[in-house]
CSV table of C-alpha atoms in Angstrom, one decimal:
chain,number,residue,atom,x,y,z
A,1150,MET,CA,14.5,-12.6,-13.1
A,1151,LYS,CA,10.8,-12.9,-13.5
A,1152,ALA,CA,8.2,-11.1,-11.5
A,1153,LEU,CA,4.4,-11.1,-11.2
A,1154,PHE,CA,2.6,-8.0,-9.8
A,1155,ILE,CA,-1.1,-8.1,-8.7
A,1156,GLY,CA,-1.9,-4.6,-9.7
A,1157,GLY,CA,1.3,-2.9,-10.8
A,1158,THR,CA,-0.1,0.4,-12.1
A,1159,GLY,CA,-0.9,2.4,-8.7
A,1160,THR,CA,1.0,5.1,-6.9
A,1161,ILE,CA,3.6,2.8,-5.4
A,1162,SER,CA,3.6,0.0,-7.9
A,1163,MET,CA,3.9,2.1,-11.1
A,1164,ALA,CA,7.2,3.3,-10.0
A,1165,ILE,CA,8.5,-0.2,-9.2
A,1166,SER,CA,7.2,-1.5,-12.5
A,1167,LYS,CA,9.1,1.2,-14.4
A,1168,LEU,CA,12.3,0.5,-12.4
A,1169,LEU,CA,12.2,-3.2,-12.8
A,1170,LEU,CA,11.7,-2.9,-16.6
A,1171,GLU,CA,14.7,-0.5,-16.8
A,1172,LYS,CA,16.7,-3.2,-15.0
A,1173,GLY,CA,15.7,-5.9,-17.5
A,1174,TRP,CA,13.2,-7.9,-15.4
A,1175,GLU,CA,10.6,-10.0,-17.1
A,1176,LEU,CA,7.6,-8.4,-15.6
A,1177,TYR,CA,4.0,-9.6,-15.7
A,1178,LEU,CA,1.2,-7.5,-14.4
A,1179,ILE,CA,-2.2,-9.3,-13.6
A,1180,ASN,CA,-5.0,-6.7,-13.4
A,1181,ARG,CA,-8.0,-5.5,-15.2
A,1182,GLY,CA,-6.0,-3.5,-17.7
A,1183,ASN,CA,-7.2,0.0,-16.8
A,1184,ARG,CA,-3.8,1.7,-17.1
A,1185,ASN,CA,-1.7,-0.8,-19.0
A,1186,ASN,CA,-1.3,1.6,-21.8
A,1187,ASP,CA,1.0,3.8,-19.9
A,1188,PRO,CA,4.2,4.2,-21.8
A,1189,ARG,CA,6.2,3.5,-18.6
A,1190,LEU,CA,5.1,-0.1,-18.8
A,1191,LYS,CA,6.5,-0.7,-22.2
A,1192,GLY,CA,8.0,-4.1,-22.3
A,1193,ALA,CA,5.8,-5.6,-19.6
A,1194,HIS,CA,3.6,-8.6,-20.2
A,1195,PHE,CA,-0.1,-8.2,-19.3
A,1196,ILE,CA,-2.4,-10.8,-17.9
A,1197,THR,CA,-5.9,-9.2,-18.2
A,1198,VAL,CA,-8.3,-10.7,-15.8
A,1199,ASP,CA,-10.2,-9.7,-12.6
A,1200,ILE,CA,-8.1,-11.3,-9.8
A,1201,ASN,CA,-11.3,-11.8,-7.8
A,1202,ASP,CA,-12.4,-14.4,-10.5
A,1203,GLU,CA,-10.1,-17.0,-9.0
A,1204,ALA,CA,-11.0,-19.7,-11.6
A,1205,ALA,CA,-10.1,-17.4,-14.5
A,1206,ALA,CA,-7.0,-16.1,-12.8
A,1207,SER,CA,-5.9,-19.7,-12.1
A,1208,SER,CA,-6.4,-20.6,-15.7
A,1209,LYS,CA,-4.3,-17.6,-16.9
A,1210,LEU,CA,-1.5,-18.5,-14.5
A,1211,ALA,CA,-1.5,-22.2,-15.3
A,1212,GLY,CA,2.1,-23.6,-15.8
A,1213,MET,CA,3.8,-20.2,-14.8
A,1214,THR,CA,6.3,-19.8,-12.0
A,1215,PHE,CA,8.0,-16.5,-10.8
A,1216,ASP,CA,11.0,-15.6,-8.8
A,1217,VAL,CA,8.9,-12.8,-7.0
A,1218,ALA,CA,5.3,-12.1,-6.8
A,1219,CYS,CA,3.7,-9.1,-5.1
A,1220,ASP,CA,0.1,-8.2,-4.1
A,1221,PHE,CA,-0.4,-4.4,-4.1
A,1222,ILE,CA,-4.1,-4.4,-3.8
A,1223,GLY,CA,-4.7,-6.9,-1.0
A,1224,PHE,CA,-6.7,-5.3,1.9
A,1225,VAL,CA,-8.3,-8.2,3.7
A,1226,PRO,CA,-7.2,-11.7,4.6
A,1227,SER,CA,-9.5,-13.4,2.2
A,1228,GLN,CA,-7.6,-11.8,-0.7
A,1229,LEU,CA,-4.3,-13.2,0.7
A,1230,GLU,CA,-5.9,-16.6,1.0
A,1231,ARG,CA,-6.7,-16.4,-2.7
A,1232,ASP,CA,-3.3,-15.4,-3.6
A,1233,TYR,CA,-1.8,-18.3,-1.6
A,1234,ARG,CA,-4.1,-20.7,-3.5
A,1235,LEU,CA,-3.0,-19.3,-6.8
A,1236,LEU,CA,0.7,-19.0,-6.1
A,1237,LYS,CA,1.6,-21.8,-3.7
A,1238,GLY,CA,4.6,-23.6,-5.2
A,1239,LYS,CA,4.9,-21.1,-8.0
A,1240,VAL,CA,7.0,-18.3,-6.3
A,1241,ARG,CA,10.4,-18.0,-4.5
A,1242,GLN,CA,9.3,-15.0,-2.8
A,1243,PHE,CA,5.9,-13.4,-2.1
A,1244,MET,CA,5.8,-9.7,-1.1
A,1245,TYR,CA,2.9,-8.0,0.5
A,1246,ILE,CA,2.3,-4.2,0.8
A,1247,SER,CA,1.0,-3.6,4.3
A,1248,SER,CA,1.0,-0.1,5.9
A,1249,ALA,CA,2.9,1.8,8.5
A,1250,SER,CA,-0.5,2.9,9.7
A,1251,ALA,CA,-0.7,-0.5,11.3
A,1252,TYR,CA,1.8,0.6,14.0
A,1253,GLN,CA,0.7,1.2,17.5
A,1254,LYS,CA,-1.8,4.2,18.0
A,1255,PRO,CA,-1.3,6.2,20.0
A,1256,CYS,CA,2.5,5.9,19.6
A,1257,SER,CA,4.5,4.9,22.7
A,1258,ASN,CA,7.7,6.2,21.0
A,1259,TYR,CA,7.7,8.7,18.2
A,1260,VAL,CA,10.7,6.7,16.6
A,1261,ILE,CA,9.1,3.8,14.9
A,1262,SER,CA,10.9,0.7,13.7
A,1263,GLU,CA,9.8,-2.8,12.7
A,1264,LYS,CA,9.9,-3.7,16.4
A,1265,THR,CA,7.1,-1.2,17.1
A,1266,PRO,CA,3.9,-3.2,18.1
A,1267,LEU,CA,1.1,-3.3,15.7
A,1268,ALA,CA,-2.3,-2.0,17.1
A,1269,ASN,CA,-4.7,0.5,15.7
A,1270,PRO,CA,-8.0,0.8,17.4
A,1271,TYR,CA,-9.0,3.8,15.3
A,1272,TRP,CA,-8.8,2.6,11.7
A,1273,GLU,CA,-10.3,-0.6,10.3
A,1274,TYR,CA,-8.1,-0.4,7.2
A,1275,SER,CA,-5.0,-0.7,9.4
A,1276,ARG,CA,-6.5,-3.5,11.5
A,1277,ASN,CA,-7.3,-5.4,8.2
A,1278,LYS,CA,-3.6,-4.9,7.2
A,1279,ILE,CA,-2.5,-6.4,10.6
A,1280,ALA,CA,-4.8,-9.4,10.0
A,1281,CYS,CA,-3.2,-9.9,6.6
A,1282,GLU,CA,0.2,-9.9,8.0
A,1283,ASP,CA,-0.7,-12.3,10.8
A,1284,TYR,CA,-2.1,-14.7,8.1
A,1285,LEU,CA,1.1,-14.5,6.0
A,1286,MET,CA,3.4,-14.9,8.8
A,1287,LYS,CA,1.5,-18.0,9.9
A,1288,LEU,CA,1.9,-19.4,6.4
A,1289,TYR,CA,5.6,-18.7,6.5
A,1290,ARG,CA,6.0,-20.3,9.9
A,1291,GLU,CA,3.8,-23.4,9.2
A,1292,GLU,CA,4.0,-23.9,5.5
A,1293,ASN,CA,7.4,-22.3,4.6
A,1294,PHE,CA,5.7,-19.8,2.3
A,1295,PRO,CA,8.4,-17.3,1.3
A,1296,VAL,CA,6.8,-14.2,2.7
A,1297,THR,CA,8.2,-10.6,2.8
A,1298,ILE,CA,6.0,-7.9,4.3
A,1299,ILE,CA,6.5,-4.3,3.2
A,1300,ARG,CA,5.3,-1.3,5.4
A,1301,PRO,CA,5.1,2.0,3.4
A,1302,SER,CA,4.1,5.3,5.0
A,1303,HIS,CA,2.7,8.2,3.1
A,1304,THR,CA,4.0,7.6,-0.5
A,1305,TYR,CA,3.1,9.9,-3.3
A,1306,ASP,CA,3.6,10.4,-7.0
A,1307,GLU,CA,3.3,13.2,-9.5
A,1308,ARG,CA,-0.5,13.0,-9.6
A,1309,SER,CA,-1.5,14.0,-6.0
A,1310,VAL,CA,0.2,16.3,-3.5
A,1311,PRO,CA,0.5,14.8,0.1
A,1312,LEU,CA,-2.2,16.3,2.4
A,1313,GLY,CA,-3.6,15.7,5.8
A,1314,VAL,CA,-7.2,16.8,5.2
A,1315,HIS,CA,-8.9,16.2,1.9
A,1316,GLY,CA,-12.1,14.7,0.4
A,1317,ASP,CA,-12.9,11.5,-1.5
A,1318,LYS,CA,-11.7,12.9,-4.8
A,1319,GLY,CA,-8.1,13.6,-4.0
A,1320,SER,CA,-5.9,16.6,-3.6
A,1321,TRP,CA,-6.9,19.0,-6.2
A,1322,GLN,CA,-9.7,20.9,-4.4
A,1323,VAL,CA,-7.2,21.8,-1.7
A,1324,VAL,CA,-4.6,22.8,-4.1
A,1325,LYS,CA,-7.3,25.0,-5.8
A,1326,ARG,CA,-8.3,26.6,-2.5
A,1327,ILE,CA,-4.7,27.6,-1.9
A,1328,LYS,CA,-4.2,28.8,-5.4
A,1329,GLU,CA,-7.4,30.9,-5.1
A,1330,GLY,CA,-6.3,32.5,-1.8
A,1331,LYS,CA,-8.9,30.6,0.3
A,1332,PRO,CA,-8.2,29.5,3.8
A,1333,VAL,CA,-7.3,25.8,4.1
A,1334,ILE,CA,-7.7,23.3,7.0
A,1335,ILE,CA,-4.7,22.0,8.7
A,1336,HIS,CA,-5.2,19.4,11.4
A,1337,GLY,CA,-3.9,20.2,14.9
A,1338,ASP,CA,-1.5,23.1,15.0
A,1339,GLY,CA,0.6,21.9,12.1
A,1340,THR,CA,3.7,21.2,14.1
A,1341,SER,CA,3.6,17.4,14.3
A,1342,LEU,CA,6.3,15.6,12.3
A,1343,TRP,CA,5.4,13.5,9.3
A,1344,THR,CA,7.2,11.6,6.6
A,1345,ILE,CA,6.4,11.7,2.9
A,1346,THR,CA,8.2,9.4,0.4
A,1347,HIS,CA,8.2,10.0,-3.4
A,1348,ASN,CA,7.4,6.7,-5.2
A,1349,SER,CA,10.6,6.8,-7.2
A,1350,ASP,CA,12.5,6.5,-3.8
A,1351,PHE,CA,10.2,3.8,-2.5
A,1352,ALA,CA,10.8,1.8,-5.7
A,1353,LYS,CA,14.6,1.7,-5.1
A,1354,GLY,CA,14.1,0.1,-1.7
A,1355,PHE,CA,11.5,-2.3,-2.8
A,1356,VAL,CA,13.6,-3.6,-5.8
A,1357,GLY,CA,16.5,-4.0,-3.5
A,1358,LEU,CA,14.4,-6.4,-1.4
A,1359,MET,CA,13.2,-8.5,-4.5
A,1360,GLY,CA,15.0,-11.7,-4.8
A,1361,ASN,CA,16.8,-10.9,-1.5
A,1362,ILE,CA,17.1,-14.1,0.5
A,1363,HIS,CA,17.7,-12.2,3.8
A,1364,ALA,CA,14.2,-10.5,3.3
A,1365,ILE,CA,12.3,-13.8,3.5
A,1366,GLY,CA,10.3,-14.0,6.6
A,1367,GLU,CA,10.9,-10.4,7.5
A,1368,ALA,CA,8.7,-7.2,7.7
A,1369,VAL,CA,10.5,-4.1,6.4
A,1370,GLN,CA,9.4,-0.5,6.3
A,1371,ILE,CA,10.4,1.7,3.4
A,1372,MET,CA,10.3,5.4,3.6
A,1373,SER,CA,12.5,8.5,3.5
A,1374,ASP,CA,14.7,9.5,6.5
A,1375,GLU,CA,13.3,13.1,6.1
A,1376,SER,CA,10.8,14.4,8.7
A,1377,VAL,CA,8.8,17.5,8.0
A,1378,THR,CA,5.9,19.3,9.8
A,1379,TRP,CA,2.5,19.7,8.2
A,1380,ASN,CA,3.1,23.4,8.2
A,1381,GLN,CA,6.2,22.9,6.0
A,1382,ILE,CA,4.3,20.6,3.6
A,1383,TYR,CA,1.4,23.1,3.1
A,1384,GLN,CA,3.9,26.0,2.9
A,1385,CYS,CA,5.8,24.0,0.2
A,1386,ILE,CA,2.4,23.7,-1.7
A,1387,ALA,CA,1.6,27.4,-1.4
A,1388,GLY,CA,5.3,28.3,-2.3
A,1389,SER,CA,5.0,26.2,-5.5
A,1390,LEU,CA,1.9,28.0,-6.4
A,1391,GLY,CA,3.4,31.3,-5.7
A,1392,VAL,CA,0.8,32.4,-3.2
A,1393,GLU,CA,0.4,33.0,0.5
A,1394,LEU,CA,-0.8,30.2,2.7
A,1395,LYS,CA,-3.9,30.9,4.8
A,1396,PRO,CA,-4.1,28.1,7.2
A,1397,VAL,CA,-7.0,27.4,9.7
A,1398,TYR,CA,-5.9,25.1,12.5
A,1399,VAL,CA,-8.5,22.6,13.6
A,1400,SER,CA,-8.3,19.8,16.1
A,1401,SER,CA,-8.0,16.3,14.6
A,1402,TRP,CA,-10.7,15.1,17.1
A,1403,TYR,CA,-13.0,17.9,16.1
A,1404,LEU,CA,-12.6,17.0,12.5
A,1405,ALA,CA,-13.2,13.3,13.2
A,1406,ASN,CA,-16.3,14.1,15.4
A,1407,HIS,CA,-17.8,16.4,12.9
A,1408,ALA,CA,-17.4,14.1,9.9
A,1409,GLU,CA,-21.1,13.5,9.9
A,1410,TYR,CA,-21.6,17.0,8.5
A,1411,ALA,CA,-19.2,16.2,5.6
A,1412,PRO,CA,-20.6,15.5,2.3
A,1413,CYS,CA,-17.5,13.3,1.8
A,1414,LYS,CA,-19.1,10.7,4.1
A,1415,THR,CA,-16.9,7.8,2.9
A,1416,TYR,CA,-13.7,9.6,4.0
A,1417,ASP,CA,-12.8,8.3,7.5
A,1418,PHE,CA,-11.3,11.2,9.3
A,1419,THR,CA,-11.1,9.2,12.5
A,1420,GLY,CA,-8.9,6.6,10.8
A,1421,SER,CA,-6.9,8.9,8.6
A,1422,LEU,CA,-6.1,11.4,11.3
A,1423,ILE,CA,-6.5,9.9,14.9
A,1424,GLY,CA,-5.3,6.6,13.5
A,1425,ASP,CA,-2.5,8.0,11.3
A,1426,LYS,CA,-1.7,11.6,10.5
A,1427,ALA,CA,-2.3,13.3,13.7
A,1428,ASN,CA,0.5,11.3,15.2
A,1429,SER,CA,4.0,12.7,15.2
A,1430,VAL,CA,6.3,10.0,13.7
A,1431,VAL,CA,9.9,9.5,12.7
A,1432,PHE,CA,11.0,6.2,11.1
A,1433,ASP,CA,14.0,4.2,11.7
A,1434,CYS,CA,15.0,2.7,8.4
A,1435,SER,CA,18.2,0.9,9.5
A,1436,LYS,CA,16.7,-2.5,8.8
A,1437,LEU,CA,16.1,-1.6,5.3
A,1438,LYS,CA,19.6,-0.2,4.8
A,1439,SER,CA,21.1,-3.3,6.3
A,1440,LEU,CA,19.2,-5.4,3.7
A,1441,VAL,CA,19.8,-2.9,0.8
A,1442,PRO,CA,23.0,-1.1,1.7
A,1443,ASP,CA,22.8,1.3,-1.3
A,1444,PHE,CA,19.3,2.5,-0.5
A,1445,LEU,CA,19.1,6.3,-0.3
A,1446,ALA,CA,16.0,8.4,-0.6
A,1447,THR,CA,17.0,11.5,-2.6
A,1448,LYS,CA,13.8,13.3,-3.4
A,1449,ARG,CA,13.6,16.0,-0.9
A,1450,ALA,CA,10.0,16.9,0.3
A,1451,ASP,CA,10.0,20.4,-1.1
A,1452,GLN,CA,11.4,19.2,-4.5
A,1453,GLY,CA,8.8,16.5,-4.8
A,1454,ILE,CA,5.9,18.7,-3.8
A,1455,LYS,CA,7.0,21.4,-6.3
A,1456,GLU,CA,7.2,18.8,-9.1
A,1457,THR,CA,3.9,17.4,-8.1
A,1458,VAL,CA,2.2,20.7,-8.1
A,1459,GLU,CA,3.7,21.6,-11.5
A,1460,TYR,CA,2.5,18.3,-13.0
A,1461,ILE,CA,-1.1,18.8,-11.5
A,1462,LEU,CA,-1.3,22.3,-12.9
A,1463,SER,CA,-0.3,21.0,-16.4
A,1464,HIS,CA,-2.5,18.0,-16.5
A,1465,THR,CA,-6.2,18.7,-16.4
A,1466,GLU,CA,-7.1,15.0,-15.8
A,1467,CYS,CA,-5.6,15.5,-12.3
A,1468,GLN,CA,-7.8,18.5,-11.5
A,1469,THR,CA,-10.9,16.6,-10.2
A,1470,GLU,CA,-13.3,19.1,-8.7
A,1471,ASP,CA,-14.9,18.2,-5.2
A,1472,PRO,CA,-17.5,21.0,-4.7
A,1473,ASP,CA,-19.1,19.1,-1.7
A,1474,PHE,CA,-15.7,18.9,0.2
A,1475,ASP,CA,-15.2,22.6,-0.6
A,1476,LYS,CA,-18.5,23.4,1.0
A,1477,TRP,CA,-17.6,21.4,4.0
A,1478,CYS,CA,-14.3,23.1,4.4
A,1479,ASP,CA,-16.2,26.5,4.4
A,1480,GLY,CA,-18.6,25.2,6.9
A,1481,ILE,CA,-15.8,24.0,9.4
A,1482,ILE,CA,-13.8,27.2,8.9
A,1483,GLU,CA,-17.0,29.2,9.6
A,1484,ARG,CA,-17.5,27.5,12.9
A,1485,MET,CA,-13.8,28.2,14.0
A,1486,LYS,CA,-14.5,32.0,13.8
């Protein structure tokens, strides 16, 4: 089997690339080559080009066909329009990574399935994902373009711990605060339910949908069955560091409405919290399991967090300082006194 990944080296896609290569797939990655030297990609074929240079990408793909192609980095419809022009008639299945954040907010039911309406007035990112889905499903209905839409929730890997509140530069500054005994912000009261999925588990579900004729024309969510509270997530981080957690609970609306004071101005707390993480969610993955009967997420939240914390502590390249976010946290916490 032959696959083309647009991207292929990110949090979600690296685990899938690794698993596919282990299974003997012929894998092509089309990207700018920033992480193609990763040893997990040994055996992959690299098409080094900026996919946004459509003429150059078209030249590189001339004469090639694939059983499956997937876009991991498509965020707006114009990018999917480009993919269609590049891949029409060249793929048996086109898979698109959407987002579970596209589901209705606020939630009418805390149990979410693929039947849950798509509507998110709080986050442009999610609305763009919905628009991408609409475009692709129109192609499926009118042009018979073989589309499968994938909706992940909060998927993480060894390089970044899952958090509710962080800055532009990732999770390290929060881990550092916990490690140093500083108070950390937890949105709400920390009791809302959330689902985190390790990328190795996500990959098992995704690969099971590749080349699966029953997945054509379908939207499928992939995530763990396990639900945990944000308190449990942060307690797992502190436990992995061997320190006491010092939480400061702050309303999600307060954080969103005071984002103008944040030095991390490009981080959208309204979207990421009100439009996503502030909502209590439980996912019904029965559709995935009907399509991939042997799917089982086996990386428990506490185990995955512990492994991630240990990896970050032993890899300095994952320890990106964010002093502006740190200062903002101190300011918010001071106002809570």
